[in-house]
Amino acid sequence: MGLMTGKRGVIFGVANDMSIAWGIAQQLKEQGAEMAFTYLNEALEKRVRPLAESLGSTVILPCDVARDEDIEEVFAELGKRWGKIDFVVHAVAFANREDLKNPFSQTSRAGFQLALDISAYSLVAMTRSAMPILNKGGSVLTLSYLGAERVVPSYNVMGVAKAALEASVRYLAAELGEQGIRVNAISAGPIRTLAASGIANFKSKLKLMDDFAPLRRTVTQDEVGKSAVYFLSDLASGVTGEIHYVDGGFNIIVGAG
Ligand code: NAD
Ligand code: 0WE
């Protein structure tokens, strides 16, 4: 018997086999979960479908989280197929590339709106759509980053979006607790993924982990996945509204040296 045996859920945010969402999916599968996957566009479908199928998944659906109709369609389809579900994994973020490079004060209104829409509001829309088919004891999990709470150079508008995401976790948790639904976030340390590629100086963030994180190394997708199992399983039945660091302890460190 795995920790997730008999549980069904949906994973948003697999782009390829480096994705944090994929690390989470593999750990959930190892514990017996049955999963549906979504993909952003046809280019990504080519990557996501074989990965999903390798875990025995047959429910693989398109979803642009900027579109309420897409999100609603995913949960309508899951309702038809499965009736009820037990968990939702939100591992989606986006900002304009130039907004992760230019000075924060240069962020345009449109760039600000885009980052907050895709990276924060989507959790609210997703949770709302999932509610009617989420079992009592259901669990929603999202991914955040330290830049929500502290200034991380260049993270910029994404830091503001993650701050909104983390506050949304608390408001959703407070509201859905009554229905026995939990909402939490994992704040992961820097990991080389598609979303990290092309970010100037990303290497330096990884090196900071090796030099200063208490564990003196970066964390892996699998390690985020193992903590995700905790939040999505009955192990965390008493835990909601939490922002949980999986970053080798980096967040507790004050400065260099
Ligand atoms: P990734 O590129 O593998 O995943 C990001 C996902 O977001 C992709 O699957 C992409 O298709 C999806 N996405 C973007 N816009 C979308 C839209 N409009 N609709 C639907 N999906 C959309 O990168 P990742 O690092 O695995 O990112 C997953 C999550 O983890 C993100 O929320 C990210 O902020 C967070 N995170 C990443 C790191 C890191 O260093 N990699 C650290 C902490 C938190
Ligand atoms: O949340 C993220 C990255 C999210 C992200 C990445 C991109 C790159 C490609 C959002 N939008 C885009 N848009 C693109 O066009 N992380 C936690 C990873 C990350 O990004 C950083 C980091 C870390 C860590 C940016 C600057 C500094 C540190």
mmCIF file of N, CA and C in Angstrom, residues 154-252:
data_model
loop_
_atom_site.group_PDB
_atom_site.id
_atom_site.type_symbol
_atom_site.label_atom_id
_atom_site.label_comp_id
_atom_site.label_asym_id
_atom_site.label_seq_id
_atom_site.Cartn_x
_atom_site.Cartn_y
_atom_site.Cartn_z
ATOM 1 N N SER A 154 16.919 40.294 -9.933
ATOM 2 C CA SER A 154 16.349 39.880 -11.225
ATOM 3 C C SER A 154 15.036 39.108 -11.144
ATOM 4 N N TYR A 155 14.656 38.618 -9.978
ATOM 5 C CA TYR A 155 13.399 37.860 -9.913
ATOM 6 C C TYR A 155 12.204 38.815 -10.091
ATOM 7 N N ASN A 156 12.374 40.041 -9.614
ATOM 8 C CA ASN A 156 11.497 41.160 -9.982
ATOM 9 C C ASN A 156 10.002 40.872 -9.903
ATOM 10 N N VAL A 157 9.309 41.044 -11.024
ATOM 11 C CA VAL A 157 7.844 40.927 -11.008
ATOM 12 C C VAL A 157 7.398 39.520 -10.621
ATOM 13 N N MET A 158 8.262 38.531 -10.844
ATOM 14 C CA MET A 158 7.907 37.173 -10.414
ATOM 15 C C MET A 158 7.862 37.104 -8.883
ATOM 16 N N GLY A 159 8.701 37.891 -8.223
ATOM 17 C CA GLY A 159 8.672 37.934 -6.759
ATOM 18 C C GLY A 159 7.345 38.488 -6.257
ATOM 19 N N VAL A 160 6.866 39.515 -6.942
ATOM 20 C CA VAL A 160 5.569 40.106 -6.579
ATOM 21 C C VAL A 160 4.450 39.097 -6.848
ATOM 22 N N ALA A 161 4.563 38.385 -7.966
ATOM 23 C CA ALA A 161 3.550 37.369 -8.304
ATOM 24 C C ALA A 161 3.559 36.235 -7.269
ATOM 25 N N LYS A 162 4.756 35.822 -6.839
ATOM 26 C CA LYS A 162 4.833 34.740 -5.841
ATOM 27 C C LYS A 162 4.326 35.218 -4.476
ATOM 28 N N ALA A 163 4.519 36.496 -4.166
ATOM 29 C CA ALA A 163 3.959 37.037 -2.919
ATOM 30 C C ALA A 163 2.435 36.948 -2.968
ATOM 31 N N ALA A 164 1.859 37.290 -4.130
ATOM 32 C CA ALA A 164 0.399 37.183 -4.308
ATOM 33 C C ALA A 164 -0.037 35.724 -4.249
ATOM 34 N N LEU A 165 0.786 34.844 -4.811
ATOM 35 C CA LEU A 165 0.477 33.406 -4.786
ATOM 36 C C LEU A 165 0.443 32.895 -3.345
ATOM 37 N N GLU A 166 1.453 33.280 -2.563
ATOM 38 C CA GLU A 166 1.529 32.797 -1.177
ATOM 39 C C GLU A 166 0.376 33.350 -0.332
ATOM 40 N N ALA A 167 0.007 34.602 -0.556
ATOM 41 C CA ALA A 167 -1.148 35.163 0.165
ATOM 42 C C ALA A 167 -2.420 34.455 -0.280
ATOM 43 N N SER A 168 -2.497 34.113 -1.559
ATOM 44 C CA SER A 168 -3.675 33.388 -2.067
ATOM 45 C C SER A 168 -3.783 32.018 -1.410
ATOM 46 N N VAL A 169 -2.652 31.375 -1.177
ATOM 47 C CA VAL A 169 -2.647 30.073 -0.476
ATOM 48 C C VAL A 169 -3.313 30.228 0.886
ATOM 49 N N ARG A 170 -2.947 31.306 1.604
ATOM 50 C CA ARG A 170 -3.524 31.495 2.945
ATOM 51 C C ARG A 170 -5.019 31.782 2.881
ATOM 52 N N TYR A 171 -5.448 32.654 1.942
ATOM 53 C CA TYR A 171 -6.885 32.971 1.858
ATOM 54 C C TYR A 171 -7.696 31.762 1.405
ATOM 55 N N LEU A 172 -7.158 30.998 0.473
ATOM 56 C CA LEU A 172 -7.873 29.799 0.004
ATOM 57 C C LEU A 172 -7.941 28.769 1.130
ATOM 58 N N ALA A 173 -6.827 28.611 1.847
ATOM 59 C CA ALA A 173 -6.788 27.637 2.943
ATOM 60 C C ALA A 173 -7.829 27.990 4.006
ATOM 61 N N ALA A 174 -7.920 29.277 4.339
ATOM 62 C CA ALA A 174 -8.856 29.717 5.377
ATOM 63 C C ALA A 174 -10.298 29.436 4.958
ATOM 64 N N GLU A 175 -10.571 29.628 3.672
ATOM 65 C CA GLU A 175 -11.931 29.482 3.169
ATOM 66 C C GLU A 175 -12.326 28.025 2.984
ATOM 67 N N LEU A 176 -11.407 27.190 2.517
ATOM 68 C CA LEU A 176 -11.755 25.813 2.143
ATOM 69 C C LEU A 176 -11.579 24.817 3.277
ATOM 70 N N GLY A 177 -11.009 25.285 4.384
ATOM 71 C CA GLY A 177 -10.790 24.396 5.525
ATOM 72 C C GLY A 177 -12.087 23.738 5.983
ATOM 73 N N GLU A 178 -13.146 24.519 5.980
ATOM 74 C CA GLU A 178 -14.479 24.054 6.373
ATOM 75 C C GLU A 178 -14.934 22.832 5.575
ATOM 76 N N GLN A 179 -14.527 22.775 4.309
ATOM 77 C CA GLN A 179 -14.905 21.637 3.451
ATOM 78 C C GLN A 179 -13.870 20.512 3.522
ATOM 79 N N GLY A 180 -12.918 20.659 4.446
ATOM 80 C CA GLY A 180 -11.906 19.614 4.594
ATOM 81 C C GLY A 180 -10.866 19.634 3.501
ATOM 82 N N ILE A 181 -10.787 20.768 2.770
ATOM 83 C CA ILE A 181 -9.794 20.873 1.693
ATOM 84 C C ILE A 181 -8.622 21.722 2.177
ATOM 85 N N ARG A 182 -7.404 21.209 1.961
ATOM 86 C CA ARG A 182 -6.181 21.877 2.379
ATOM 87 C C ARG A 182 -5.490 22.525 1.182
ATOM 88 N N VAL A 183 -4.814 23.669 1.438
ATOM 89 C CA VAL A 183 -4.093 24.382 0.382
ATOM 90 C C VAL A 183 -2.726 24.781 0.929
ATOM 91 N N ASN A 184 -1.649 24.351 0.266
ATOM 92 C CA ASN A 184 -0.286 24.631 0.743
ATOM 93 C C ASN A 184 0.638 24.967 -0.426
ATOM 94 N N ALA A 185 1.818 25.489 -0.085
ATOM 95 C CA ALA A 185 2.840 25.759 -1.101
ATOM 96 C C ALA A 185 4.174 25.176 -0.651
ATOM 97 N N ILE A 186 4.945 24.716 -1.626
ATOM 98 C CA ILE A 186 6.348 24.381 -1.392
ATOM 99 C C ILE A 186 7.174 25.488 -2.019
ATOM 100 N N SER A 187 8.041 26.116 -1.226
ATOM 101 C CA SER A 187 8.965 27.114 -1.742
ATOM 102 C C SER A 187 10.294 26.410 -2.002
ATOM 103 N N ALA A 188 10.537 26.131 -3.282
ATOM 104 C CA ALA A 188 11.706 25.327 -3.664
ATOM 105 C C ALA A 188 12.939 26.199 -3.873
ATOM 106 N N GLY A 189 14.105 25.627 -3.629
ATOM 107 C CA GLY A 189 15.357 26.285 -3.984
ATOM 108 C C GLY A 189 15.545 26.250 -5.490
ATOM 109 N N PRO A 190 16.540 26.983 -6.018
ATOM 110 C CA PRO A 190 16.752 27.021 -7.470
ATOM 111 C C PRO A 190 17.096 25.643 -8.041
ATOM 112 N N ILE A 191 16.423 25.289 -9.120
ATOM 113 C CA ILE A 191 16.621 23.999 -9.798
ATOM 114 C C ILE A 191 16.690 24.281 -11.299
ATOM 115 N N ARG A 192 17.642 23.645 -11.992
ATOM 116 C CA ARG A 192 17.764 23.841 -13.437
ATOM 117 C C ARG A 192 16.590 23.183 -14.166
ATOM 118 N N THR A 193 15.666 24.010 -14.656
ATOM 119 C CA THR A 193 14.502 23.532 -15.423
ATOM 120 C C THR A 193 14.349 24.438 -16.642
ATOM 121 N N LEU A 194 13.337 24.155 -17.482
ATOM 122 C CA LEU A 194 13.065 25.013 -18.631
ATOM 123 C C LEU A 194 12.844 26.465 -18.180
ATOM 124 N N ALA A 195 12.077 26.639 -17.092
ATOM 125 C CA ALA A 195 11.768 27.984 -16.595
ATOM 126 C C ALA A 195 13.012 28.692 -16.058
ATOM 127 N N ALA A 196 14.071 27.939 -15.789
ATOM 128 C CA ALA A 196 15.300 28.550 -15.274
ATOM 129 C C ALA A 196 16.300 28.782 -16.397
ATOM 130 N N SER A 197 16.055 28.158 -17.546
ATOM 131 C CA SER A 197 17.013 28.282 -18.647
ATOM 132 C C SER A 197 16.869 29.653 -19.289
ATOM 133 N N GLY A 198 17.971 30.225 -19.675
ATOM 134 C CA GLY A 198 17.911 31.546 -20.275
ATOM 135 C C GLY A 198 17.796 32.665 -19.260
ATOM 136 N N ILE A 199 17.822 32.323 -17.978
ATOM 137 C CA ILE A 199 17.833 33.381 -16.967
ATOM 138 C C ILE A 199 19.282 33.724 -16.663
ATOM 139 N N ALA A 200 19.617 34.991 -16.898
ATOM 140 C CA ALA A 200 20.996 35.442 -16.711
ATOM 141 C C ALA A 200 21.411 35.204 -15.266
ATOM 142 N N ASN A 201 22.606 34.701 -15.072
ATOM 143 C CA ASN A 201 23.140 34.484 -13.720
ATOM 144 C C ASN A 201 22.434 33.399 -12.922
ATOM 145 N N PHE A 202 21.684 32.532 -13.613
ATOM 146 C CA PHE A 202 21.027 31.462 -12.858
ATOM 147 C C PHE A 202 22.069 30.567 -12.187
ATOM 148 N N LYS A 203 23.166 30.377 -12.911
ATOM 149 C CA LYS A 203 24.281 29.586 -12.362
ATOM 150 C C LYS A 203 24.727 30.096 -10.994
ATOM 151 N N SER A 204 24.715 31.437 -10.870
ATOM 152 C CA SER A 204 25.178 32.025 -9.605
ATOM 153 C C SER A 204 24.218 31.689 -8.467
ATOM 154 N N LYS A 205 22.913 31.522 -8.794
ATOM 155 C CA LYS A 205 21.938 31.128 -7.752
ATOM 156 C C LYS A 205 22.224 29.694 -7.299
ATOM 157 N N LEU A 206 22.584 28.849 -8.269
ATOM 158 C CA LEU A 206 22.906 27.459 -7.920
ATOM 159 C C LEU A 206 24.168 27.400 -7.068
ATOM 160 N N LYS A 207 25.154 28.260 -7.427
ATOM 161 C CA LYS A 207 26.422 28.264 -6.688
ATOM 162 C C LYS A 207 26.222 28.758 -5.252
ATOM 163 N N LEU A 208 25.320 29.734 -5.085
ATOM 164 C CA LEU A 208 25.030 30.228 -3.726
ATOM 165 C C LEU A 208 24.571 29.082 -2.829
ATOM 166 N N MET A 209 23.802 28.170 -3.401
ATOM 167 C CA MET A 209 23.311 27.013 -2.639
ATOM 168 C C MET A 209 24.483 26.133 -2.196
ATOM 169 N N ASP A 210 25.389 25.871 -3.144
ATOM 170 C CA ASP A 210 26.551 25.023 -2.818
ATOM 171 C C ASP A 210 27.409 25.679 -1.736
ATOM 172 N N ASP A 211 27.499 27.013 -1.797
ATOM 173 C CA ASP A 211 28.376 27.727 -0.868
ATOM 174 C C ASP A 211 27.729 28.003 0.490
ATOM 175 N N PHE A 212 26.420 28.328 0.488
ATOM 176 C CA PHE A 212 25.831 28.857 1.726
ATOM 177 C C PHE A 212 24.635 28.103 2.292
ATOM 178 N N ALA A 213 23.952 27.288 1.498
ATOM 179 C CA ALA A 213 22.808 26.556 2.063
ATOM 180 C C ALA A 213 23.326 25.611 3.138
ATOM 181 N N PRO A 214 22.612 25.472 4.252
ATOM 182 C CA PRO A 214 23.048 24.539 5.293
ATOM 183 C C PRO A 214 23.426 23.164 4.742
ATOM 184 N N LEU A 215 22.683 22.664 3.758
ATOM 185 C CA LEU A 215 23.025 21.353 3.181
ATOM 186 C C LEU A 215 24.141 21.445 2.144
ATOM 187 N N ARG A 216 24.593 22.682 1.854
ATOM 188 C CA ARG A 216 25.718 22.911 0.922
ATOM 189 C C ARG A 216 25.503 22.297 -0.463
ATOM 190 N N ARG A 217 24.269 22.351 -0.948
ATOM 191 C CA ARG A 217 23.983 21.832 -2.288
ATOM 192 C C ARG A 217 22.604 22.320 -2.723
ATOM 193 N N THR A 218 22.316 22.149 -3.996
ATOM 194 C CA THR A 218 20.961 22.440 -4.482
ATOM 195 C C THR A 218 20.059 21.251 -4.140
ATOM 196 N N VAL A 219 18.754 21.483 -4.206
ATOM 197 C CA VAL A 219 17.797 20.388 -4.021
ATOM 198 C C VAL A 219 17.392 19.868 -5.396
ATOM 199 N N THR A 220 16.787 18.693 -5.424
ATOM 200 C CA THR A 220 16.397 18.062 -6.686
ATOM 201 C C THR A 220 14.874 18.052 -6.842
ATOM 202 N N GLN A 221 14.457 17.806 -8.084
ATOM 203 C CA GLN A 221 13.026 17.650 -8.385
ATOM 204 C C GLN A 221 12.434 16.524 -7.532
ATOM 205 N N ASP A 222 13.205 15.446 -7.341
ATOM 206 C CA ASP A 222 12.728 14.312 -6.532
ATOM 207 C C ASP A 222 12.490 14.721 -5.079
ATOM 208 N N GLU A 223 13.376 15.586 -4.576
ATOM 209 C CA GLU A 223 13.207 16.018 -3.178
ATOM 210 C C GLU A 223 11.970 16.894 -3.011
ATOM 211 N N VAL A 224 11.705 17.752 -3.997
ATOM 212 C CA VAL A 224 10.457 18.522 -3.965
ATOM 213 C C VAL A 224 9.285 17.537 -4.056
ATOM 214 N N GLY A 225 9.433 16.521 -4.911
ATOM 215 C CA GLY A 225 8.391 15.505 -5.079
ATOM 216 C C GLY A 225 8.073 14.761 -3.790
ATOM 217 N N LYS A 226 9.116 14.448 -3.026
ATOM 218 C CA LYS A 226 8.894 13.721 -1.767
ATOM 219 C C LYS A 226 8.124 14.580 -0.767
ATOM 220 N N SER A 227 8.448 15.891 -0.705
ATOM 221 C CA SER A 227 7.672 16.767 0.177
ATOM 222 C C SER A 227 6.249 16.930 -0.337
ATOM 223 N N ALA A 228 6.095 16.916 -1.667
ATOM 224 C CA ALA A 228 4.749 17.023 -2.254
ATOM 225 C C ALA A 228 3.888 15.840 -1.826
ATOM 226 N N VAL A 229 4.485 14.642 -1.787
ATOM 227 C CA VAL A 229 3.740 13.455 -1.337
ATOM 228 C C VAL A 229 3.185 13.695 0.064
ATOM 229 N N TYR A 230 4.016 14.276 0.915
ATOM 230 C CA TYR A 230 3.564 14.575 2.289
ATOM 231 C C TYR A 230 2.329 15.483 2.266
ATOM 232 N N PHE A 231 2.405 16.596 1.524
ATOM 233 C CA PHE A 231 1.284 17.542 1.519
ATOM 234 C C PHE A 231 0.022 16.977 0.875
ATOM 235 N N LEU A 232 0.200 16.110 -0.123
ATOM 236 C CA LEU A 232 -0.960 15.604 -0.874
ATOM 237 C C LEU A 232 -1.539 14.342 -0.259
ATOM 238 N N SER A 233 -0.813 13.751 0.672
ATOM 239 C CA SER A 233 -1.272 12.510 1.310
ATOM 240 C C SER A 233 -1.912 12.826 2.652
ATOM 241 N N ASP A 234 -2.365 11.768 3.298
ATOM 242 C CA ASP A 234 -2.974 11.885 4.620
ATOM 243 C C ASP A 234 -1.938 12.231 5.698
ATOM 244 N N LEU A 235 -0.647 12.133 5.373
ATOM 245 C CA LEU A 235 0.389 12.482 6.361
ATOM 246 C C LEU A 235 0.227 13.922 6.827
ATOM 247 N N ALA A 236 -0.242 14.795 5.928
ATOM 248 C CA ALA A 236 -0.374 16.223 6.257
ATOM 249 C C ALA A 236 -1.841 16.604 6.501
ATOM 250 N N SER A 237 -2.631 15.648 7.016
ATOM 251 C CA SER A 237 -4.085 15.889 7.169
ATOM 252 C C SER A 237 -4.395 17.086 8.079
ATOM 253 N N GLY A 238 -3.441 17.463 8.919
ATOM 254 C CA GLY A 238 -3.669 18.599 9.816
ATOM 255 C C GLY A 238 -2.967 19.871 9.370
ATOM 256 N N VAL A 239 -2.482 19.895 8.144
ATOM 257 C CA VAL A 239 -1.647 21.014 7.687
ATOM 258 C C VAL A 239 -2.310 21.765 6.538
ATOM 259 N N THR A 240 -2.561 23.060 6.730
ATOM 260 C CA THR A 240 -3.061 23.883 5.624
ATOM 261 C C THR A 240 -2.589 25.318 5.758
ATOM 262 N N GLY A 241 -2.476 26.009 4.621
ATOM 263 C CA GLY A 241 -2.058 27.412 4.606
ATOM 264 C C GLY A 241 -0.572 27.590 4.822
ATOM 265 N N GLU A 242 0.181 26.519 4.683
ATOM 266 C CA GLU A 242 1.614 26.582 4.970
ATOM 267 C C GLU A 242 2.453 26.864 3.713
ATOM 268 N N ILE A 243 3.532 27.645 3.912
ATOM 269 C CA ILE A 243 4.555 27.824 2.884
ATOM 270 C C ILE A 243 5.780 27.063 3.393
ATOM 271 N N HIS A 244 6.090 25.969 2.729
ATOM 272 C CA HIS A 244 7.081 25.028 3.246
ATOM 273 C C HIS A 244 8.340 25.065 2.380
ATOM 274 N N TYR A 245 9.476 25.420 2.988
ATOM 275 C CA TYR A 245 10.723 25.507 2.225
ATOM 276 C C TYR A 245 11.350 24.149 1.973
ATOM 277 N N VAL A 246 11.656 23.882 0.705
ATOM 278 C CA VAL A 246 12.465 22.715 0.324
ATOM 279 C C VAL A 246 13.653 23.310 -0.423
ATOM 280 N N ASP A 247 14.633 23.770 0.339
ATOM 281 C CA ASP A 247 15.730 24.554 -0.248
ATOM 282 C C ASP A 247 17.050 24.319 0.485
ATOM 283 N N GLY A 248 17.163 23.175 1.120
ATOM 284 C CA GLY A 248 18.402 22.859 1.829
ATOM 285 C C GLY A 248 18.691 23.826 2.967
ATOM 286 N N GLY A 249 17.662 24.569 3.403
ATOM 287 C CA GLY A 249 17.817 25.505 4.515
ATOM 288 C C GLY A 249 18.314 26.882 4.124
ATOM 289 N N PHE A 250 18.440 27.133 2.832
ATOM 290 C CA PHE A 250 19.007 28.411 2.366
ATOM 291 C C PHE A 250 18.267 29.620 2.943
ATOM 292 N N ASN A 251 16.943 29.521 3.045
ATOM 293 C CA ASN A 251 16.138 30.675 3.484
ATOM 294 C C ASN A 251 16.445 31.145 4.886
ATOM 295 N N ILE A 252 17.086 30.315 5.698
ATOM 296 C CA ILE A 252 17.367 30.736 7.083
ATOM 297 C C ILE A 252 18.683 31.497 7.195
#
